[in-house]
Amino acid sequence: MKFSRGSVAKSVEINDRMGKRGRACVVVLGDLGRSPRMQYHALSLARQASLQVDIVAYGGSIPHEAVLKHPSIHIHTMAQPRFINLLPKILYPVTLLLKAFIQFTMLLWFLFVKVPAPDIFLVQNPPSVPTLIAVKWASSWRRAAFVVDWHNFGYTLLALSLGRNNLFVSLYRWFEKHYGKMATGSLCVTKAMQHELEQNWGVSARVLYDQPPEFFRPALLEEKHELFCRVKKDLCHPIGVYDIISRELENQEPSETLFTTKRNDEISLKQNRPALVVSSTSWTPDENFGILLEAAVMYDRRVAARSEGSETAEIAEEQRLYPNLLFIITGKGPEKEMYEEKIKRLNLKHVAFRTMWLSAEDYPLLLGSADLGVCLHTSSSGLDLPMKVVDMFGCGLPVCSVSYSCIQELVKDGQNGLLFSSSSELADQLLILFKGFPGNCDALMSLKAGAMETGSSGRWATEWEDCAKPLINQAKSISRISKCGMMKGELKTGVLGCSSQLIM
C-alpha cells in the first residue's frame, strides 16, 4: 500500500487522538542530576508533548523529584567507566580514545537494544564524541528523528586541557561539525551560538533560551528557616580555620539559625545577620574561582581597615554599615579540593566560605533565600550562557557575573545584575551593594527588583511551548512517516523537505 504524506500525517493525528502516544529518547552522556536543562526537556516532552520519555544517562546525583515521579518518564542508567581515571596522566591521549570507545559501545547497546524504539532522539551536545555518532546511527536504524540541543561546543571544552592546535581537538571538531549537520533539527542556547552555527557550521538552529521552571522562586520566610535548620550542621564546619560564622553559630539557641529566629511560632529575619552570597559551579577550568577569593580578601581588608584605630563612634558606626559575608559555593567537580586548600589559608575576619552539595529540592530554596549570586562562568566558546544565572533570576536573586562576549543576552548590567572583569571590580561591587545591609542597601534592592522582573517575564514551560514544541512535533511527524513505510525515494524527499522547514 502506498502512503501519501497527507494521508500519513492524517493517520498520525488520528492515532494521537486515540491515545497511541509517541515516544522520545533523551540522551545525556553525563550525570543526569547535574543536567537540569535535559531534565526540563524530559518533563516538557512528557507534559506538553504528551510523549513517553526514555532518558539514557549516567547516574550520580539525584534528579529532581518531578522527573523521578512522572509516570511517563523512564530513566535508563549507564555505568561509568571509572577505571579509566586510574590510568597515568602520561597516557591521556590513549585514555581519551579508550573512554570514547567504551562509551560508544555502551550507548549503542542502550539505544539499539534496551530502549524501546522512539519517534525522536533528543541529544545534549557536548559531549559530541561519541554521542552524536551513536545517536545518529541509532536514529537511522530505528527510523527516528535526530534533534541536537547545542549547549556549547565540545571541541572548545577539550581545547581547555589540550590547546586549540592539538590534533585531537581538530579531529573532535570535525566529528562534531560533520554529525551535527546530519541532525533533523537543532536547538541552541543563544543568538550568538545560532549565528555561529549558521555561518560557520551549516546548521540552522532555533534559539531555546534557558528559563527557570516553576520551582525556582523566592523562598517564603518559613521555607528559609526550615532550610537553614537543615543545613546548620554544614554551616558549623568551616573550611580550615575557625571563622566568624563558626563563632556566631556556637551560642545559638535551638530555635535560631544564622539568619532567622523563631519565637512563639513567629519567624523573623535577624537584623544582624551576615549577607548570604551563593555561587554554584562544576569546579572546572572555565570558572576561575581565584577571582572570587581575591575579591573576598579585598572586601575583608577594606571592612577591617575601617575599624582599625577608630576612636570615634562615627567611624565605628560607618564600619558597621558593612556586614559579614557568607559565601556558599555549591557543586561538584575536579578543582574543588584545590580551591578548598586555598580557602583554608585565607584567614579572613569578616568573610567565611562553605562548600556543599544540596538536593534538587533544596537548591532552589537556597537561591530563593540568598542576597546575591556570583557567576564566574566564562564559557569555553564564548557563545553559551550560564544556566545558574537563569535559576538565580527565577528566584529573584540579583547576580554579579564575569563579563564575556554574549553574557548581556542574559545579564543586563545595572538592571538585574552587575558585570565585572577583575577581582578588584567584584570587590568594589560587593562594597557598593552591601553598604547599609540589610535595611538600607538601595543599590542591592534595585538590582533585586530587576532580577524579579527578569525571572517573572519568562518560564521554561512557556519558552519550550513556543520554541521547541513545534520542532518536536514536526520531527515526530517525519519519524512516523518514515515508519509508515513510504517508498525510499519519496521518503528521502519528504524527510529533506520537512527537515528544511523544521529548522528554518
mmCIF file of N, CA, C and O in Angstrom, residues 321-403:
data_model
loop_
_atom_site.group_PDB
_atom_site.id
_atom_site.type_symbol
_atom_site.label_atom_id
_atom_site.label_comp_id
_atom_site.label_asym_id
_atom_site.label_seq_id
_atom_site.Cartn_x
_atom_site.Cartn_y
_atom_site.Cartn_z
ATOM 1 N N LEU A 321 28.315 49.533 58.837
ATOM 2 C CA LEU A 321 27.483 49.581 57.641
ATOM 3 C C LEU A 321 27.725 48.387 56.735
ATOM 4 O O LEU A 321 26.890 48.060 55.890
ATOM 5 N N TYR A 322 28.863 47.740 56.873
ATOM 6 C CA TYR A 322 29.220 46.619 56.005
ATOM 7 C C TYR A 322 29.088 45.310 56.770
ATOM 8 O O TYR A 322 29.750 45.123 57.794
ATOM 9 N N PRO A 323 28.269 44.382 56.286
ATOM 10 C CA PRO A 323 28.030 43.136 57.014
ATOM 11 C C PRO A 323 29.149 42.124 56.815
ATOM 12 O O PRO A 323 29.985 42.252 55.905
ATOM 13 N N ASN A 324 29.167 41.125 57.668
ATOM 14 C CA ASN A 324 29.974 39.944 57.384
ATOM 15 C C ASN A 324 29.347 39.226 56.188
ATOM 16 O O ASN A 324 28.124 39.273 55.990
ATOM 17 N N LEU A 325 30.169 38.573 55.410
ATOM 18 C CA LEU A 325 29.684 37.844 54.229
ATOM 19 C C LEU A 325 29.885 36.347 54.412
ATOM 20 O O LEU A 325 30.949 35.904 54.858
ATOM 21 N N LEU A 326 28.864 35.588 54.063
ATOM 22 C CA LEU A 326 28.984 34.133 53.989
ATOM 23 C C LEU A 326 28.794 33.717 52.533
ATOM 24 O O LEU A 326 27.731 33.939 51.957
ATOM 25 N N PHE A 327 29.852 33.136 51.948
ATOM 26 C CA PHE A 327 29.771 32.591 50.593
ATOM 27 C C PHE A 327 29.488 31.095 50.686
ATOM 28 O O PHE A 327 30.275 30.350 51.281
ATOM 29 N N ILE A 328 28.366 30.676 50.126
ATOM 30 C CA ILE A 328 28.072 29.243 49.999
ATOM 31 C C ILE A 328 28.268 28.859 48.540
ATOM 32 O O ILE A 328 27.614 29.409 47.645
ATOM 33 N N ILE A 329 29.187 27.941 48.297
ATOM 34 C CA ILE A 329 29.510 27.502 46.936
ATOM 35 C C ILE A 329 29.023 26.072 46.773
ATOM 36 O O ILE A 329 29.469 25.167 47.497
ATOM 37 N N THR A 330 28.097 25.866 45.863
ATOM 38 C CA THR A 330 27.527 24.541 45.666
ATOM 39 C C THR A 330 28.107 23.893 44.413
ATOM 40 O O THR A 330 28.547 24.585 43.488
ATOM 41 N N GLY A 331 28.104 22.577 44.371
ATOM 42 C CA GLY A 331 28.543 21.866 43.176
ATOM 43 C C GLY A 331 29.625 20.844 43.450
ATOM 44 O O GLY A 331 30.186 20.771 44.546
ATOM 45 N N LYS A 332 29.891 20.043 42.429
ATOM 46 C CA LYS A 332 30.933 19.017 42.460
ATOM 47 C C LYS A 332 31.822 19.202 41.236
ATOM 48 O O LYS A 332 31.362 19.654 40.190
ATOM 49 N N GLY A 333 33.085 18.822 41.380
ATOM 50 C CA GLY A 333 33.961 18.935 40.224
ATOM 51 C C GLY A 333 35.415 18.734 40.561
ATOM 52 O O GLY A 333 35.796 18.647 41.739
ATOM 53 N N PRO A 334 36.274 18.662 39.545
ATOM 54 C CA PRO A 334 37.677 18.266 39.717
ATOM 55 C C PRO A 334 38.549 19.266 40.475
ATOM 56 O O PRO A 334 39.549 18.870 41.059
ATOM 57 N N GLU A 335 38.206 20.557 40.465
ATOM 58 C CA GLU A 335 39.080 21.553 41.091
ATOM 59 C C GLU A 335 38.609 21.973 42.483
ATOM 60 O O GLU A 335 39.159 22.909 43.071
ATOM 61 N N LYS A 336 37.626 21.276 43.022
ATOM 62 C CA LYS A 336 37.069 21.665 44.317
ATOM 63 C C LYS A 336 38.114 21.599 45.430
ATOM 64 O O LYS A 336 38.275 22.550 46.207
ATOM 65 N N GLU A 337 38.831 20.507 45.529
ATOM 66 C CA GLU A 337 39.816 20.349 46.607
ATOM 67 C C GLU A 337 40.919 21.393 46.512
ATOM 68 O O GLU A 337 41.386 21.905 47.538
ATOM 69 N N MET A 338 41.347 21.726 45.299
ATOM 70 C CA MET A 338 42.396 22.723 45.122
ATOM 71 C C MET A 338 41.963 24.074 45.701
ATOM 72 O O MET A 338 42.723 24.735 46.423
ATOM 73 N N TYR A 339 40.729 24.483 45.399
ATOM 74 C CA TYR A 339 40.255 25.771 45.904
ATOM 75 C C TYR A 339 39.960 25.725 47.398
ATOM 76 O O TYR A 339 40.125 26.737 48.092
ATOM 77 N N GLU A 340 39.539 24.583 47.906
ATOM 78 C CA GLU A 340 39.319 24.470 49.352
ATOM 79 C C GLU A 340 40.636 24.641 50.110
ATOM 80 O O GLU A 340 40.664 25.242 51.188
ATOM 81 N N GLU A 341 41.717 24.127 49.549
ATOM 82 C CA GLU A 341 43.031 24.330 50.172
ATOM 83 C C GLU A 341 43.414 25.800 50.182
ATOM 84 O O GLU A 341 43.989 26.297 51.160
ATOM 85 N N LYS A 342 43.080 26.526 49.124
ATOM 86 C CA LYS A 342 43.366 27.954 49.081
ATOM 87 C C LYS A 342 42.518 28.707 50.107
ATOM 88 O O LYS A 342 42.996 29.648 50.759
ATOM 89 N N ILE A 343 41.263 28.314 50.264
ATOM 90 C CA ILE A 343 40.376 28.965 51.221
ATOM 91 C C ILE A 343 40.903 28.791 52.644
ATOM 92 O O ILE A 343 40.831 29.723 53.465
ATOM 93 N N LYS A 344 41.465 27.623 52.954
ATOM 94 C CA LYS A 344 41.988 27.353 54.298
ATOM 95 C C LYS A 344 43.086 28.341 54.695
ATOM 96 O O LYS A 344 43.277 28.623 55.875
ATOM 97 N N ARG A 345 43.794 28.863 53.711
ATOM 98 C CA ARG A 345 44.938 29.742 54.004
ATOM 99 C C ARG A 345 44.567 31.229 54.043
ATOM 100 O O ARG A 345 45.427 32.072 54.268
ATOM 101 N N LEU A 346 43.303 31.570 53.848
ATOM 102 C CA LEU A 346 42.933 32.986 53.743
ATOM 103 C C LEU A 346 42.890 33.702 55.093
ATOM 104 O O LEU A 346 43.266 34.862 55.201
ATOM 105 N N ASN A 347 42.353 33.042 56.132
ATOM 106 C CA ASN A 347 42.304 33.624 57.477
ATOM 107 C C ASN A 347 41.612 34.992 57.478
ATOM 108 O O ASN A 347 42.187 36.019 57.844
ATOM 109 N N LEU A 348 40.339 35.006 57.084
ATOM 110 C CA LEU A 348 39.575 36.239 56.963
ATOM 111 C C LEU A 348 38.799 36.542 58.247
ATOM 112 O O LEU A 348 38.407 35.636 58.982
ATOM 113 N N LYS A 349 38.547 37.827 58.489
ATOM 114 C CA LYS A 349 37.852 38.250 59.709
ATOM 115 C C LYS A 349 36.369 38.505 59.480
ATOM 116 O O LYS A 349 35.553 38.336 60.387
ATOM 117 N N HIS A 350 36.007 38.962 58.295
ATOM 118 C CA HIS A 350 34.620 39.355 58.034
ATOM 119 C C HIS A 350 33.972 38.551 56.909
ATOM 120 O O HIS A 350 32.851 38.865 56.497
ATOM 121 N N VAL A 351 34.662 37.554 56.419
ATOM 122 C CA VAL A 351 34.158 36.733 55.314
ATOM 123 C C VAL A 351 34.398 35.260 55.643
ATOM 124 O O VAL A 351 35.445 34.907 56.201
ATOM 125 N N ALA A 352 33.429 34.424 55.310
ATOM 126 C CA ALA A 352 33.570 32.977 55.511
ATOM 127 C C ALA A 352 33.062 32.247 54.270
ATOM 128 O O ALA A 352 32.204 32.759 53.536
ATOM 129 N N PHE A 353 33.595 31.050 54.045
ATOM 130 C CA PHE A 353 33.200 30.213 52.909
ATOM 131 C C PHE A 353 32.698 28.864 53.401
ATOM 132 O O PHE A 353 33.220 28.308 54.383
ATOM 133 N N ARG A 354 31.694 28.347 52.709
ATOM 134 C CA ARG A 354 31.260 26.969 52.905
ATOM 135 C C ARG A 354 31.015 26.360 51.521
ATOM 136 O O ARG A 354 30.471 27.021 50.626
ATOM 137 N N THR A 355 31.434 25.107 51.342
ATOM 138 C CA THR A 355 31.121 24.381 50.110
ATOM 139 C C THR A 355 30.169 23.255 50.472
ATOM 140 O O THR A 355 30.328 22.612 51.519
ATOM 141 N N MET A 356 29.194 23.018 49.630
ATOM 142 C CA MET A 356 28.229 21.956 49.917
ATOM 143 C C MET A 356 27.531 21.506 48.648
ATOM 144 O O MET A 356 27.598 22.174 47.609
ATOM 145 N N TRP A 357 26.875 20.366 48.747
ATOM 146 C CA TRP A 357 26.043 19.847 47.669
ATOM 147 C C TRP A 357 24.639 19.711 48.217
ATOM 148 O O TRP A 357 24.423 19.080 49.239
ATOM 149 N N LEU A 358 23.668 20.329 47.558
ATOM 150 C CA LEU A 358 22.293 20.294 48.020
ATOM 151 C C LEU A 358 21.435 19.430 47.108
ATOM 152 O O LEU A 358 21.759 19.219 45.935
ATOM 153 N N SER A 359 20.334 18.959 47.639
ATOM 154 C CA SER A 359 19.394 18.180 46.839
ATOM 155 C C SER A 359 18.753 19.077 45.788
ATOM 156 O O SER A 359 18.781 20.309 45.880
ATOM 157 N N ALA A 360 18.140 18.443 44.792
ATOM 158 C CA ALA A 360 17.480 19.205 43.726
ATOM 159 C C ALA A 360 16.318 20.025 44.263
ATOM 160 O O ALA A 360 15.917 21.016 43.643
ATOM 161 N N GLU A 361 15.783 19.651 45.424
ATOM 162 C CA GLU A 361 14.685 20.403 46.028
ATOM 163 C C GLU A 361 15.205 21.549 46.892
ATOM 164 O O GLU A 361 14.577 22.616 46.971
ATOM 165 N N ASP A 362 16.344 21.362 47.564
ATOM 166 C CA ASP A 362 16.874 22.402 48.450
ATOM 167 C C ASP A 362 17.639 23.493 47.705
ATOM 168 O O ASP A 362 17.717 24.634 48.178
ATOM 169 N N TYR A 363 18.206 23.159 46.542
ATOM 170 C CA TYR A 363 18.990 24.157 45.808
ATOM 171 C C TYR A 363 18.162 25.389 45.428
ATOM 172 O O TYR A 363 18.601 26.528 45.657
ATOM 173 N N PRO A 364 16.946 25.222 44.862
ATOM 174 C CA PRO A 364 16.142 26.426 44.580
ATOM 175 C C PRO A 364 15.816 27.216 45.844
ATOM 176 O O PRO A 364 15.745 28.454 45.798
ATOM 177 N N LEU A 365 15.622 26.533 46.973
ATOM 178 C CA LEU A 365 15.337 27.238 48.228
ATOM 179 C C LEU A 365 16.536 28.061 48.683
ATOM 180 O O LEU A 365 16.374 29.175 49.205
ATOM 181 N N LEU A 366 17.750 27.540 48.471
ATOM 182 C CA LEU A 366 18.949 28.306 48.830
ATOM 183 C C LEU A 366 19.038 29.577 47.988
ATOM 184 O O LEU A 366 19.299 30.667 48.518
ATOM 185 N N LEU A 367 18.825 29.440 46.680
ATOM 186 C CA LEU A 367 18.855 30.623 45.814
ATOM 187 C C LEU A 367 17.770 31.620 46.214
ATOM 188 O O LEU A 367 17.991 32.836 46.212
ATOM 189 N N GLY A 368 16.602 31.096 46.565
ATOM 190 C CA GLY A 368 15.497 31.961 46.946
ATOM 191 C C GLY A 368 15.661 32.592 48.311
ATOM 192 O O GLY A 368 14.885 33.483 48.682
ATOM 193 N N SER A 369 16.675 32.154 49.071
ATOM 194 C CA SER A 369 16.945 32.693 50.405
ATOM 195 C C SER A 369 18.166 33.599 50.437
ATOM 196 O O SER A 369 18.418 34.260 51.449
ATOM 197 N N ALA A 370 18.947 33.620 49.359
ATOM 198 C CA ALA A 370 20.220 34.354 49.334
ATOM 199 C C ALA A 370 19.995 35.838 49.037
ATOM 200 O O ALA A 370 18.907 36.277 48.648
ATOM 201 N N ASP A 371 21.056 36.614 49.223
ATOM 202 C CA ASP A 371 21.011 38.058 48.970
ATOM 203 C C ASP A 371 21.666 38.444 47.644
ATOM 204 O O ASP A 371 21.314 39.463 47.054
ATOM 205 N N LEU A 372 22.609 37.618 47.185
ATOM 206 C CA LEU A 372 23.325 37.916 45.945
ATOM 207 C C LEU A 372 23.888 36.630 45.368
ATOM 208 O O LEU A 372 24.295 35.731 46.109
ATOM 209 N N GLY A 373 23.900 36.538 44.048
ATOM 210 C CA GLY A 373 24.553 35.429 43.367
ATOM 211 C C GLY A 373 25.818 35.912 42.677
ATOM 212 O O GLY A 373 25.889 37.064 42.238
ATOM 213 N N VAL A 374 26.807 35.039 42.589
ATOM 214 C CA VAL A 374 28.036 35.350 41.854
ATOM 215 C C VAL A 374 28.260 34.253 40.820
ATOM 216 O O VAL A 374 28.199 33.063 41.142
ATOM 217 N N CYS A 375 28.504 34.650 39.579
ATOM 218 C CA CYS A 375 28.761 33.700 38.498
ATOM 219 C C CYS A 375 30.139 33.949 37.911
ATOM 220 O O CYS A 375 30.444 35.066 37.494
ATOM 221 N N LEU A 376 30.964 32.905 37.864
ATOM 222 C CA LEU A 376 32.325 33.008 37.334
ATOM 223 C C LEU A 376 32.489 32.257 36.022
ATOM 224 O O LEU A 376 33.601 32.046 35.552
ATOM 225 N N HIS A 377 31.376 31.875 35.424
ATOM 226 C CA HIS A 377 31.391 31.145 34.156
ATOM 227 C C HIS A 377 31.872 32.060 33.033
ATOM 228 O O HIS A 377 31.347 33.161 32.855
ATOM 229 N N THR A 378 32.876 31.605 32.290
ATOM 230 C CA THR A 378 33.402 32.413 31.186
ATOM 231 C C THR A 378 33.124 31.809 29.814
ATOM 232 O O THR A 378 33.298 32.490 28.812
ATOM 233 N N SER A 379 32.730 30.541 29.743
ATOM 234 C CA SER A 379 32.373 29.862 28.502
ATOM 235 C C SER A 379 33.602 29.558 27.651
ATOM 236 O O SER A 379 34.321 30.469 27.226
ATOM 237 N N SER A 380 33.824 28.287 27.370
ATOM 238 C CA SER A 380 34.962 27.895 26.541
ATOM 239 C C SER A 380 34.817 28.408 25.112
ATOM 240 O O SER A 380 35.797 28.682 24.433
ATOM 241 N N SER A 381 33.580 28.555 24.648
ATOM 242 C CA SER A 381 33.333 29.047 23.289
ATOM 243 C C SER A 381 32.993 30.524 23.266
ATOM 244 O O SER A 381 33.090 31.170 22.219
ATOM 245 N N GLY A 382 32.590 31.077 24.413
ATOM 246 C CA GLY A 382 32.114 32.454 24.453
ATOM 247 C C GLY A 382 30.724 32.606 23.865
ATOM 248 O O GLY A 382 30.265 33.724 23.618
ATOM 249 N N LEU A 383 30.010 31.491 23.661
ATOM 250 C CA LEU A 383 28.730 31.525 22.958
ATOM 251 C C LEU A 383 27.571 30.949 23.750
ATOM 252 O O LEU A 383 26.435 30.942 23.257
ATOM 253 N N ASP A 384 27.825 30.440 24.964
ATOM 254 C CA ASP A 384 26.737 29.892 25.760
ATOM 255 C C ASP A 384 26.491 30.778 26.977
ATOM 256 O O ASP A 384 27.294 31.648 27.306
ATOM 257 N N LEU A 385 25.371 30.564 27.631
ATOM 258 C CA LEU A 385 25.007 31.341 28.807
ATOM 259 C C LEU A 385 24.901 30.421 30.019
ATOM 260 O O LEU A 385 24.489 29.268 29.896
ATOM 261 N N PRO A 386 25.273 30.915 31.201
ATOM 262 C CA PRO A 386 25.233 30.078 32.405
ATOM 263 C C PRO A 386 23.808 29.873 32.901
ATOM 264 O O PRO A 386 23.101 30.827 33.233
ATOM 265 N N MET A 387 23.390 28.619 32.966
ATOM 266 C CA MET A 387 22.035 28.312 33.418
ATOM 267 C C MET A 387 21.844 28.679 34.882
ATOM 268 O O MET A 387 20.735 28.987 35.318
ATOM 269 N N LYS A 388 22.943 28.664 35.651
ATOM 270 C CA LYS A 388 22.848 29.006 37.073
ATOM 271 C C LYS A 388 22.304 30.419 37.255
ATOM 272 O O LYS A 388 21.577 30.683 38.210
ATOM 273 N N VAL A 389 22.643 31.339 36.336
ATOM 274 C CA VAL A 389 22.140 32.709 36.429
ATOM 275 C C VAL A 389 20.643 32.742 36.132
ATOM 276 O O VAL A 389 19.880 33.473 36.770
ATOM 277 N N VAL A 390 20.205 31.936 35.170
ATOM 278 C CA VAL A 390 18.780 31.829 34.866
ATOM 279 C C VAL A 390 18.013 31.391 36.113
ATOM 280 O O VAL A 390 16.966 31.949 36.461
ATOM 281 N N ASP A 391 18.544 30.374 36.804
ATOM 282 C CA ASP A 391 17.904 29.886 38.027
ATOM 283 C C ASP A 391 17.866 30.969 39.098
ATOM 284 O O ASP A 391 16.876 31.112 39.827
ATOM 285 N N MET A 392 18.959 31.729 39.214
ATOM 286 C CA MET A 392 19.008 32.810 40.202
ATOM 287 C C MET A 392 17.944 33.861 39.920
ATOM 288 O O MET A 392 17.242 34.309 40.833
ATOM 289 N N PHE A 393 17.804 34.232 38.661
ATOM 290 C CA PHE A 393 16.781 35.215 38.311
ATOM 291 C C PHE A 393 15.380 34.669 38.600
ATOM 292 O O PHE A 393 14.489 35.415 38.998
ATOM 293 N N GLY A 394 15.195 33.376 38.379
ATOM 294 C CA GLY A 394 13.904 32.771 38.689
ATOM 295 C C GLY A 394 13.543 32.909 40.158
ATOM 296 O O GLY A 394 12.365 32.981 40.518
ATOM 297 N N CYS A 395 14.571 32.956 41.007
ATOM 298 C CA CYS A 395 14.372 33.128 42.448
ATOM 299 C C CYS A 395 14.439 34.586 42.875
ATOM 300 O O CYS A 395 14.463 34.891 44.077
ATOM 301 N N GLY A 396 14.499 35.503 41.910
ATOM 302 C CA GLY A 396 14.575 36.922 42.224
ATOM 303 C C GLY A 396 15.900 37.332 42.821
ATOM 304 O O GLY A 396 15.976 38.311 43.572
ATOM 305 N N LEU A 397 16.963 36.606 42.468
ATOM 306 C CA LEU A 397 18.286 36.850 43.049
ATOM 307 C C LEU A 397 19.158 37.620 42.061
ATOM 308 O O LEU A 397 19.449 37.129 40.972
ATOM 309 N N PRO A 398 19.592 38.847 42.401
ATOM 310 C CA PRO A 398 20.495 39.593 41.512
ATOM 311 C C PRO A 398 21.865 38.937 41.452
ATOM 312 O O PRO A 398 22.260 38.212 42.371
ATOM 313 N N VAL A 399 22.605 39.211 40.377
ATOM 314 C CA VAL A 399 23.836 38.475 40.090
ATOM 315 C C VAL A 399 24.977 39.423 39.739
ATOM 316 O O VAL A 399 24.790 40.391 38.998
ATOM 317 N N CYS A 400 26.154 39.115 40.269
ATOM 318 C CA CYS A 400 27.399 39.692 39.769
ATOM 319 C C CYS A 400 28.057 38.631 38.898
ATOM 320 O O CYS A 400 28.322 37.525 39.381
ATOM 321 N N SER A 401 28.302 38.932 37.641
ATOM 322 C CA SER A 401 28.769 37.922 36.691
ATOM 323 C C SER A 401 30.008 38.396 35.950
ATOM 324 O O SER A 401 30.130 39.581 35.626
ATOM 325 N N VAL A 402 30.906 37.455 35.665
ATOM 326 C CA VAL A 402 32.057 37.743 34.811
ATOM 327 C C VAL A 402 31.559 38.176 33.427
ATOM 328 O O VAL A 402 30.639 37.571 32.865
ATOM 329 N N SER A 403 32.156 39.198 32.891
ATOM 330 C CA SER A 403 31.755 39.708 31.579
ATOM 331 C C SER A 403 32.459 38.933 30.467
ATOM 332 O O SER A 403 33.666 38.714 30.524
#
